Amino acid sequence: MSYIEIRDLHKAFYPHGERLDVLNGVDLDVEKGSIYGIIGFSGAGKSTLARCINRLETPDSGSIKVDGVDILKLGKKELLKHRQKIAMIFQSFNLFDSRNVYRNISYPLEIAGVPKKQIKERVDEVAELVGLSGKLESYPGGLSGGQKQRVGIARALVNKPDVILSDEATSALDPQTTLQILDLLKEINKKSGVTILMITHELDAIRYSCSHMAVLEEGRFIEKGNVKGIFNNPKSRTGELFAKVLKEFQDNNFEEGGGI
Amino acid sequence: MSLLDSSLWEVIVASFDPEIWKGLVVPIRETLYITAISSVIVLIIGLILGTLLTLTNPDGLFPIRVLYTTSGWFINVLRSLPQMVMIILMVPVARLIFGKSYGTNACIIAIAASCIPMYARIVESSLLEIDKGKIEAAKSIGSTVRQIVFKVIIPETLPSLIRGFTVAVIAVISMTALAGMFGAGGIGDIAVRYGYQRFQHDRLFACVYILVVLVQITQGVGNLISNRMLKKRNLI
Ligand SMILES: Nc1ncnc2c1ncn2[C@@H]1O[C@H](COP(=O)(O)OP(=O)(O)OP(=O)(O)O)[C@@H](O)[C@H]1O
Ligand SMILES: [Mg+2]
C-alpha cells in the first residue's frame, strides 16, 4: 500500500447556486519519502485536492488514506493532530506579520503545547537548516520573498511532519530564488525523508525536483507516472502541451544561458 | 462675558481668565472619569460582540446563522437610535441596575449603550480585514478556533483595532457632553449650563478648548501606538 492513497475523490462547489464539479474521481498513489509533482492549468482543482488532504475541505465522496489512516473518518481532535503532521507551504507564504521569524517558526509547537526550552532547541535547529539563523528577530514584513518562503518552510518543518503539501510554493519567486528553494526542499526531503507533494504549474520546478508526477485536468488525473517518461512520451493532449511548452522554455533559456 | 454685548476678541481673551479655569478643574476630572470608565466598558463588550459577529458569520470560523443575524439586527437597531433617544431609553435601565436613574453610573450606561454597537461594528470590519491565507495557514497547522482568534486574528489586526478604538473613545468624549443631563457633571454640563442657558460664552469657549485638546490627544495617542506597531512589524 502506498503512503498517500487517494481513491475516487469527488468534490463539488456551489458558488452561485450552480453546481461546479472541481474534483471528478481523483486517484493518486504517493510513495513514502518521494517528491511527487502535480501539475495542471489554473482552475484544474490542484489547491482543492491539497486542501482535501489535510481536510481543510471535506470531499463529497471517495477516500484519502495517509499511512493507512483514513483521514475522512477522523474525529475533531484527531483531525487537529493529523493537520499537525501534514504541513503546508503557500504561494503567498501566509506568514504572521505580528510575529517575528522566531515566533512564526515556533507557532506550531506553541499551539501543540511543547515546553519553551524544547521549542527553542527545535526552532534553532530548523532555522539553521533553512539558513535563517541570523534573522530570527526580524519581522516577515522586512524579508525578501525567498526569505519569507524559508520561514514558511521552517514553520512547516518544525513539527517534524510526515508530509509537506507545497501549493505553488515557488510561483511568486524569481528563477534564481526558485532554484534555491527547490534545492532546500530536496535537501530536506533527503535528510528527513519527508514526503513532499509539489503542486505547481511550473514545469521546470517539477522536472528539477520530482521523480513522479501527475497531470490534473478538469478534476481528474489524465496522466501519471515517471517524470522523464511523461515529458518524452506524453499520452494526453495536456501532457503533450506541457512537454512542448517546456521544450520551448528550455530552448529560450539555453539561448540566454540561464534557466533551470 | 457674552457675545451679545462683547466682541469675539474680548470673549476669547476672557476665556483664558484663571477664574474660569479654576472652576473647570472638577468638571475636567468628571469628564475624564466618565470617559475612562465608559471607554473600558465599550472596549471589552465591543471587542467580544465584534468577535462573535465575525466568528458566527456564515463564512466565518464558527458559523451560527441565527446568532449572526439576530445580533446583527440588534446592533443595527441600537445604532439607528439618536443619542438623546438612547438616553431616554436608558433611564429605566439605569434605575433597574443602580436603583436610581441619574448620576454618573446612569450616564455611563447610556454612553456604553450608544457606543458599544458602533465599536462592535468597527471591530467586525477590522477582524474581517485579515488576509484569509493566514487563517488557512493557521488551520493547516492544526490550530483550534480559539487559537486562531487569540494567536492569529487579534494580534494580526491589532493596529487596526487600536485605530478603531480611538474612534470609539472620541465618540465617548463627545457623548460626555450629555452627562449633565444625568447630573453627572463634566465639561459638557458646564458648556450647556453657562454657555447656552446663561450666555457666558467665555466659559463655553474654555470648554470647547478642553474638548478639542482631549480629542486631539486621543487621536494622537491612537495613531502613535498603531504606527509604532506597524513600524515594528516593518509594514510601513
Ligand atoms: N470554496 C470554493 N467555493 C466555490 N468555488 C471554489 C472554491 N474553491 C475553489 N473553487 C473553484 O474550484 C475550481 C478549482 O479551484 P482550485 O483553487 O482548486 O484550482 P487550482 O488548480 O489550484 O488553480 P490555480 O492554479 O489558479 O491555483 C476553480 O474554478 C475555483 O473557482
Ligand atoms: Mg491553486
PDB file of N, CA, C and O in Angstrom, chain A residues 51 54 56 80 83-84 86 88 90 94-98 107-108 110-111 139 141-142 155, chain B residues 131 133-134 136-144 147-148 151-152 155-156 232-235:
ATOM      1  N   ARG A  51      -6.173  20.821  -0.278  1.00  0.00           N
ATOM      2  CA  ARG A  51      -6.980  21.166   0.891  1.00  0.00           C
ATOM      3  C   ARG A  51      -7.799  19.974   1.390  1.00  0.00           C
ATOM      4  O   ARG A  51      -8.158  19.909   2.567  1.00  0.00           O
ATOM      5  N   ASN A  54      -5.447  17.680   3.826  1.00  0.00           N
ATOM      6  CA  ASN A  54      -5.438  17.970   5.269  1.00  0.00           C
ATOM      7  C   ASN A  54      -6.831  18.367   5.761  1.00  0.00           C
ATOM      8  O   ASN A  54      -6.992  18.927   6.828  1.00  0.00           O
ATOM      9  N   LEU A  56      -8.962  20.597   5.032  1.00  0.00           N
ATOM     10  CA  LEU A  56      -9.470  21.963   5.142  1.00  0.00           C
ATOM     11  C   LEU A  56     -10.743  22.028   4.312  1.00  0.00           C
ATOM     12  O   LEU A  56     -11.557  22.923   4.452  1.00  0.00           O
ATOM     13  N   LEU A  80      -7.132  17.601  14.202  1.00  0.00           N
ATOM     14  CA  LEU A  80      -6.139  18.636  14.515  1.00  0.00           C
ATOM     15  C   LEU A  80      -4.743  18.019  14.600  1.00  0.00           C
ATOM     16  O   LEU A  80      -3.761  18.579  14.126  1.00  0.00           O
ATOM     17  N   ARG A  83      -3.544  17.319  11.096  1.00  0.00           N
ATOM     18  CA  ARG A  83      -3.079  18.523  10.400  1.00  0.00           C
ATOM     19  C   ARG A  83      -1.682  18.919  10.861  1.00  0.00           C
ATOM     20  O   ARG A  83      -0.900  19.474  10.098  1.00  0.00           O
ATOM     21  N   GLN A  84      -1.367  18.652  12.132  1.00  0.00           N
ATOM     22  CA  GLN A  84      -0.025  18.994  12.605  1.00  0.00           C
ATOM     23  C   GLN A  84       1.037  18.150  11.910  1.00  0.00           C
ATOM     24  O   GLN A  84       2.206  18.525  11.880  1.00  0.00           O
ATOM     25  N   ILE A  86       0.634  17.065   8.668  1.00  0.00           N
ATOM     26  CA  ILE A  86       0.614  17.385   7.237  1.00  0.00           C
ATOM     27  C   ILE A  86       0.843  18.881   7.122  1.00  0.00           C
ATOM     28  O   ILE A  86      -0.080  19.670   7.288  1.00  0.00           O
ATOM     29  N   MET A  88       1.899  22.558   5.377  1.00  0.00           N
ATOM     30  CA  MET A  88       1.562  23.162   4.095  1.00  0.00           C
ATOM     31  C   MET A  88       2.408  24.417   3.889  1.00  0.00           C
ATOM     32  O   MET A  88       2.624  25.187   4.827  1.00  0.00           O
ATOM     33  N   PHE A  90       2.803  27.815   1.075  1.00  0.00           N
ATOM     34  CA  PHE A  90       1.896  28.520   0.165  1.00  0.00           C
ATOM     35  C   PHE A  90       2.632  29.463  -0.776  1.00  0.00           C
ATOM     36  O   PHE A  90       3.711  29.958  -0.468  1.00  0.00           O
ATOM     37  N   ASN A  94       1.853  33.336   3.563  1.00  0.00           N
ATOM     38  CA  ASN A  94       0.913  33.333   4.684  1.00  0.00           C
ATOM     39  C   ASN A  94       1.591  33.314   6.048  1.00  0.00           C
ATOM     40  O   ASN A  94       1.193  32.575   6.948  1.00  0.00           O
ATOM     41  N   LEU A  95       2.619  34.142   6.191  1.00  0.00           N
ATOM     42  CA  LEU A  95       3.285  34.259   7.497  1.00  0.00           C
ATOM     43  C   LEU A  95       2.475  35.191   8.387  1.00  0.00           C
ATOM     44  O   LEU A  95       1.637  35.946   7.904  1.00  0.00           O
ATOM     45  N   PHE A  96       2.745  35.134   9.682  1.00  0.00           N
ATOM     46  CA  PHE A  96       2.055  36.012  10.620  1.00  0.00           C
ATOM     47  C   PHE A  96       2.882  37.292  10.804  1.00  0.00           C
ATOM     48  O   PHE A  96       3.967  37.260  11.373  1.00  0.00           O
ATOM     49  N   ASP A  97       2.348  38.419  10.346  1.00  0.00           N
ATOM     50  CA  ASP A  97       3.090  39.681  10.408  1.00  0.00           C
ATOM     51  C   ASP A  97       3.307  40.160  11.828  1.00  0.00           C
ATOM     52  O   ASP A  97       4.197  40.960  12.093  1.00  0.00           O
ATOM     53  N   SER A  98       2.451  39.705  12.761  1.00  0.00           N
ATOM     54  CA  SER A  98       2.560  40.189  14.130  1.00  0.00           C
ATOM     55  C   SER A  98       3.653  39.440  14.892  1.00  0.00           C
ATOM     56  O   SER A  98       3.977  39.797  16.020  1.00  0.00           O
ATOM     57  N   TYR A 107       5.352  28.788  16.154  1.00  0.00           N
ATOM     58  CA  TYR A 107       3.884  28.732  16.308  1.00  0.00           C
ATOM     59  C   TYR A 107       3.322  27.302  16.397  1.00  0.00           C
ATOM     60  O   TYR A 107       2.555  26.996  17.316  1.00  0.00           O
ATOM     61  N   PRO A 108       3.673  26.413  15.459  1.00  0.00           N
ATOM     62  CA  PRO A 108       3.089  25.060  15.520  1.00  0.00           C
ATOM     63  C   PRO A 108       3.409  24.338  16.831  1.00  0.00           C
ATOM     64  O   PRO A 108       2.568  23.608  17.355  1.00  0.00           O
ATOM     65  N   GLU A 110       4.092  25.874  19.706  1.00  0.00           N
ATOM     66  CA  GLU A 110       3.387  26.615  20.745  1.00  0.00           C
ATOM     67  C   GLU A 110       1.958  26.095  20.905  1.00  0.00           C
ATOM     68  O   GLU A 110       1.508  25.809  22.015  1.00  0.00           O
ATOM     69  N   ILE A 111       1.256  25.942  19.783  1.00  0.00           N
ATOM     70  CA  ILE A 111      -0.132  25.501  19.904  1.00  0.00           C
ATOM     71  C   ILE A 111      -0.226  24.016  20.252  1.00  0.00           C
ATOM     72  O   ILE A 111      -1.264  23.548  20.707  1.00  0.00           O
ATOM     73  N   TYR A 139      11.025  40.778  11.433  1.00  0.00           N
ATOM     74  CA  TYR A 139       9.606  40.535  11.154  1.00  0.00           C
ATOM     75  C   TYR A 139       9.433  40.237   9.677  1.00  0.00           C
ATOM     76  O   TYR A 139      10.192  40.752   8.844  1.00  0.00           O
ATOM     77  N   GLY A 141       7.567  41.300   7.447  1.00  0.00           N
ATOM     78  CA  GLY A 141       7.423  42.473   6.596  1.00  0.00           C
ATOM     79  C   GLY A 141       8.745  42.979   6.024  1.00  0.00           C
ATOM     80  O   GLY A 141       8.761  43.638   4.996  1.00  0.00           O
ATOM     81  N   GLY A 142       9.837  42.671   6.673  1.00  0.00           N
ATOM     82  CA  GLY A 142      11.130  43.170   6.221  1.00  0.00           C
ATOM     83  C   GLY A 142      11.965  42.152   5.462  1.00  0.00           C
ATOM     84  O   GLY A 142      13.132  42.391   5.196  1.00  0.00           O
ATOM     85  N   ARG A 155       8.530  26.848   9.328  1.00  0.00           N
ATOM     86  CA  ARG A 155       7.303  26.681  10.109  1.00  0.00           C
ATOM     87  C   ARG A 155       6.649  25.334   9.789  1.00  0.00           C
ATOM     88  O   ARG A 155       6.072  24.678  10.659  1.00  0.00           O
TER      89      ARG A 155
ATOM     90  N   ASP B 131      -6.018  38.799   6.090  1.00  0.00           N
ATOM     91  CA  ASP B 131      -5.759  38.007   4.904  1.00  0.00           C
ATOM     92  C   ASP B 131      -6.216  36.557   5.167  1.00  0.00           C
ATOM     93  O   ASP B 131      -5.736  35.916   6.091  1.00  0.00           O
ATOM     94  N   GLY B 133      -5.489  33.949   3.804  1.00  0.00           N
ATOM     95  CA  GLY B 133      -4.389  32.990   3.725  1.00  0.00           C
ATOM     96  C   GLY B 133      -3.785  32.690   5.084  1.00  0.00           C
ATOM     97  O   GLY B 133      -3.366  31.569   5.357  1.00  0.00           O
ATOM     98  N   LYS B 134      -3.762  33.710   5.961  1.00  0.00           N
ATOM     99  CA  LYS B 134      -3.188  33.499   7.290  1.00  0.00           C
ATOM    100  C   LYS B 134      -4.058  32.540   8.100  1.00  0.00           C
ATOM    101  O   LYS B 134      -3.547  31.704   8.844  1.00  0.00           O
ATOM    102  N   GLU B 136      -5.991  30.297   6.796  1.00  0.00           N
ATOM    103  CA  GLU B 136      -5.780  28.998   6.150  1.00  0.00           C
ATOM    104  C   GLU B 136      -4.503  28.340   6.688  1.00  0.00           C
ATOM    105  O   GLU B 136      -4.484  27.162   7.022  1.00  0.00           O
ATOM    106  N   ALA B 137      -3.439  29.152   6.807  1.00  0.00           N
ATOM    107  CA  ALA B 137      -2.182  28.615   7.320  1.00  0.00           C
ATOM    108  C   ALA B 137      -2.360  28.131   8.756  1.00  0.00           C
ATOM    109  O   ALA B 137      -1.936  27.035   9.111  1.00  0.00           O
ATOM    110  N   ALA B 138      -3.008  28.953   9.575  1.00  0.00           N
ATOM    111  CA  ALA B 138      -3.202  28.578  10.979  1.00  0.00           C
ATOM    112  C   ALA B 138      -4.015  27.291  11.081  1.00  0.00           C
ATOM    113  O   ALA B 138      -3.705  26.407  11.882  1.00  0.00           O
ATOM    114  N   LYS B 139      -5.039  27.171  10.247  1.00  0.00           N
ATOM    115  CA  LYS B 139      -5.842  25.949  10.254  1.00  0.00           C
ATOM    116  C   LYS B 139      -4.998  24.759   9.826  1.00  0.00           C
ATOM    117  O   LYS B 139      -5.072  23.689  10.428  1.00  0.00           O
ATOM    118  N   SER B 140      -4.196  24.946   8.774  1.00  0.00           N
ATOM    119  CA  SER B 140      -3.434  23.821   8.234  1.00  0.00           C
ATOM    120  C   SER B 140      -2.404  23.332   9.248  1.00  0.00           C
ATOM    121  O   SER B 140      -1.921  22.209   9.152  1.00  0.00           O
ATOM    122  N   ILE B 141      -2.061  24.193  10.212  1.00  0.00           N
ATOM    123  CA  ILE B 141      -1.100  23.795  11.244  1.00  0.00           C
ATOM    124  C   ILE B 141      -1.811  23.021  12.355  1.00  0.00           C
ATOM    125  O   ILE B 141      -1.185  22.386  13.194  1.00  0.00           O
ATOM    126  N   GLY B 142      -3.141  23.047  12.350  1.00  0.00           N
ATOM    127  CA  GLY B 142      -3.891  22.312  13.365  1.00  0.00           C
ATOM    128  C   GLY B 142      -4.361  23.179  14.516  1.00  0.00           C
ATOM    129  O   GLY B 142      -4.588  22.676  15.620  1.00  0.00           O
ATOM    130  N   SER B 143      -4.515  24.489  14.283  1.00  0.00           N
ATOM    131  CA  SER B 143      -4.968  25.380  15.350  1.00  0.00           C
ATOM    132  C   SER B 143      -6.452  25.176  15.622  1.00  0.00           C
ATOM    133  O   SER B 143      -7.229  24.906  14.713  1.00  0.00           O
ATOM    134  N   THR B 144      -6.829  25.343  16.892  1.00  0.00           N
ATOM    135  CA  THR B 144      -8.256  25.354  17.212  1.00  0.00           C
ATOM    136  C   THR B 144      -8.802  26.748  16.903  1.00  0.00           C
ATOM    137  O   THR B 144      -8.039  27.688  16.679  1.00  0.00           O
ATOM    138  N   GLN B 147      -7.442  29.289  19.302  1.00  0.00           N
ATOM    139  CA  GLN B 147      -6.059  29.666  18.997  1.00  0.00           C
ATOM    140  C   GLN B 147      -5.998  30.602  17.799  1.00  0.00           C
ATOM    141  O   GLN B 147      -5.219  31.559  17.779  1.00  0.00           O
ATOM    142  N   ILE B 148      -6.831  30.346  16.807  1.00  0.00           N
ATOM    143  CA  ILE B 148      -6.822  31.206  15.622  1.00  0.00           C
ATOM    144  C   ILE B 148      -7.248  32.623  16.010  1.00  0.00           C
ATOM    145  O   ILE B 148      -6.654  33.607  15.569  1.00  0.00           O
ATOM    146  N   LYS B 151      -4.378  33.958  18.851  1.00  0.00           N
ATOM    147  CA  LYS B 151      -2.969  33.981  18.479  1.00  0.00           C
ATOM    148  C   LYS B 151      -2.750  34.505  17.063  1.00  0.00           C
ATOM    149  O   LYS B 151      -1.635  34.835  16.690  1.00  0.00           O
ATOM    150  N   VAL B 152      -3.809  34.529  16.257  1.00  0.00           N
ATOM    151  CA  VAL B 152      -3.621  34.985  14.880  1.00  0.00           C
ATOM    152  C   VAL B 152      -4.478  36.218  14.566  1.00  0.00           C
ATOM    153  O   VAL B 152      -3.944  37.301  14.340  1.00  0.00           O
ATOM    154  N   PRO B 155      -3.995  39.457  17.151  1.00  0.00           N
ATOM    155  CA  PRO B 155      -2.678  40.095  17.007  1.00  0.00           C
ATOM    156  C   PRO B 155      -2.443  40.673  15.609  1.00  0.00           C
ATOM    157  O   PRO B 155      -1.878  41.749  15.477  1.00  0.00           O
ATOM    158  N   GLU B 156      -2.885  39.950  14.575  1.00  0.00           N
ATOM    159  CA  GLU B 156      -2.622  40.427  13.219  1.00  0.00           C
ATOM    160  C   GLU B 156      -3.366  41.731  12.927  1.00  0.00           C
ATOM    161  O   GLU B 156      -2.890  42.563  12.168  1.00  0.00           O
ATOM    162  N   LYS B 232       7.250  48.496  13.772  1.00  0.00           N
ATOM    163  CA  LYS B 232       7.970  47.375  14.354  1.00  0.00           C
ATOM    164  C   LYS B 232       7.823  46.140  13.462  1.00  0.00           C
ATOM    165  O   LYS B 232       8.756  45.366  13.283  1.00  0.00           O
ATOM    166  N   ARG B 233       6.639  45.986  12.876  1.00  0.00           N
ATOM    167  CA  ARG B 233       6.395  44.838  12.006  1.00  0.00           C
ATOM    168  C   ARG B 233       6.906  45.069  10.597  1.00  0.00           C
ATOM    169  O   ARG B 233       6.653  44.256   9.707  1.00  0.00           O
ATOM    170  N   ASN B 234       7.556  46.222  10.385  1.00  0.00           N
ATOM    171  CA  ASN B 234       8.093  46.527   9.071  1.00  0.00           C
ATOM    172  C   ASN B 234       7.020  46.607   7.999  1.00  0.00           C
ATOM    173  O   ASN B 234       7.227  46.226   6.855  1.00  0.00           O
ATOM    174  N   LEU B 235       5.847  47.064   8.374  1.00  0.00           N
ATOM    175  CA  LEU B 235       4.758  47.121   7.402  1.00  0.00           C
ATOM    176  C   LEU B 235       4.564  48.529   6.849  1.00  0.00           C
ATOM    177  O   LEU B 235       3.807  48.727   5.907  1.00  0.00           O
TER     178      LEU B 235
END
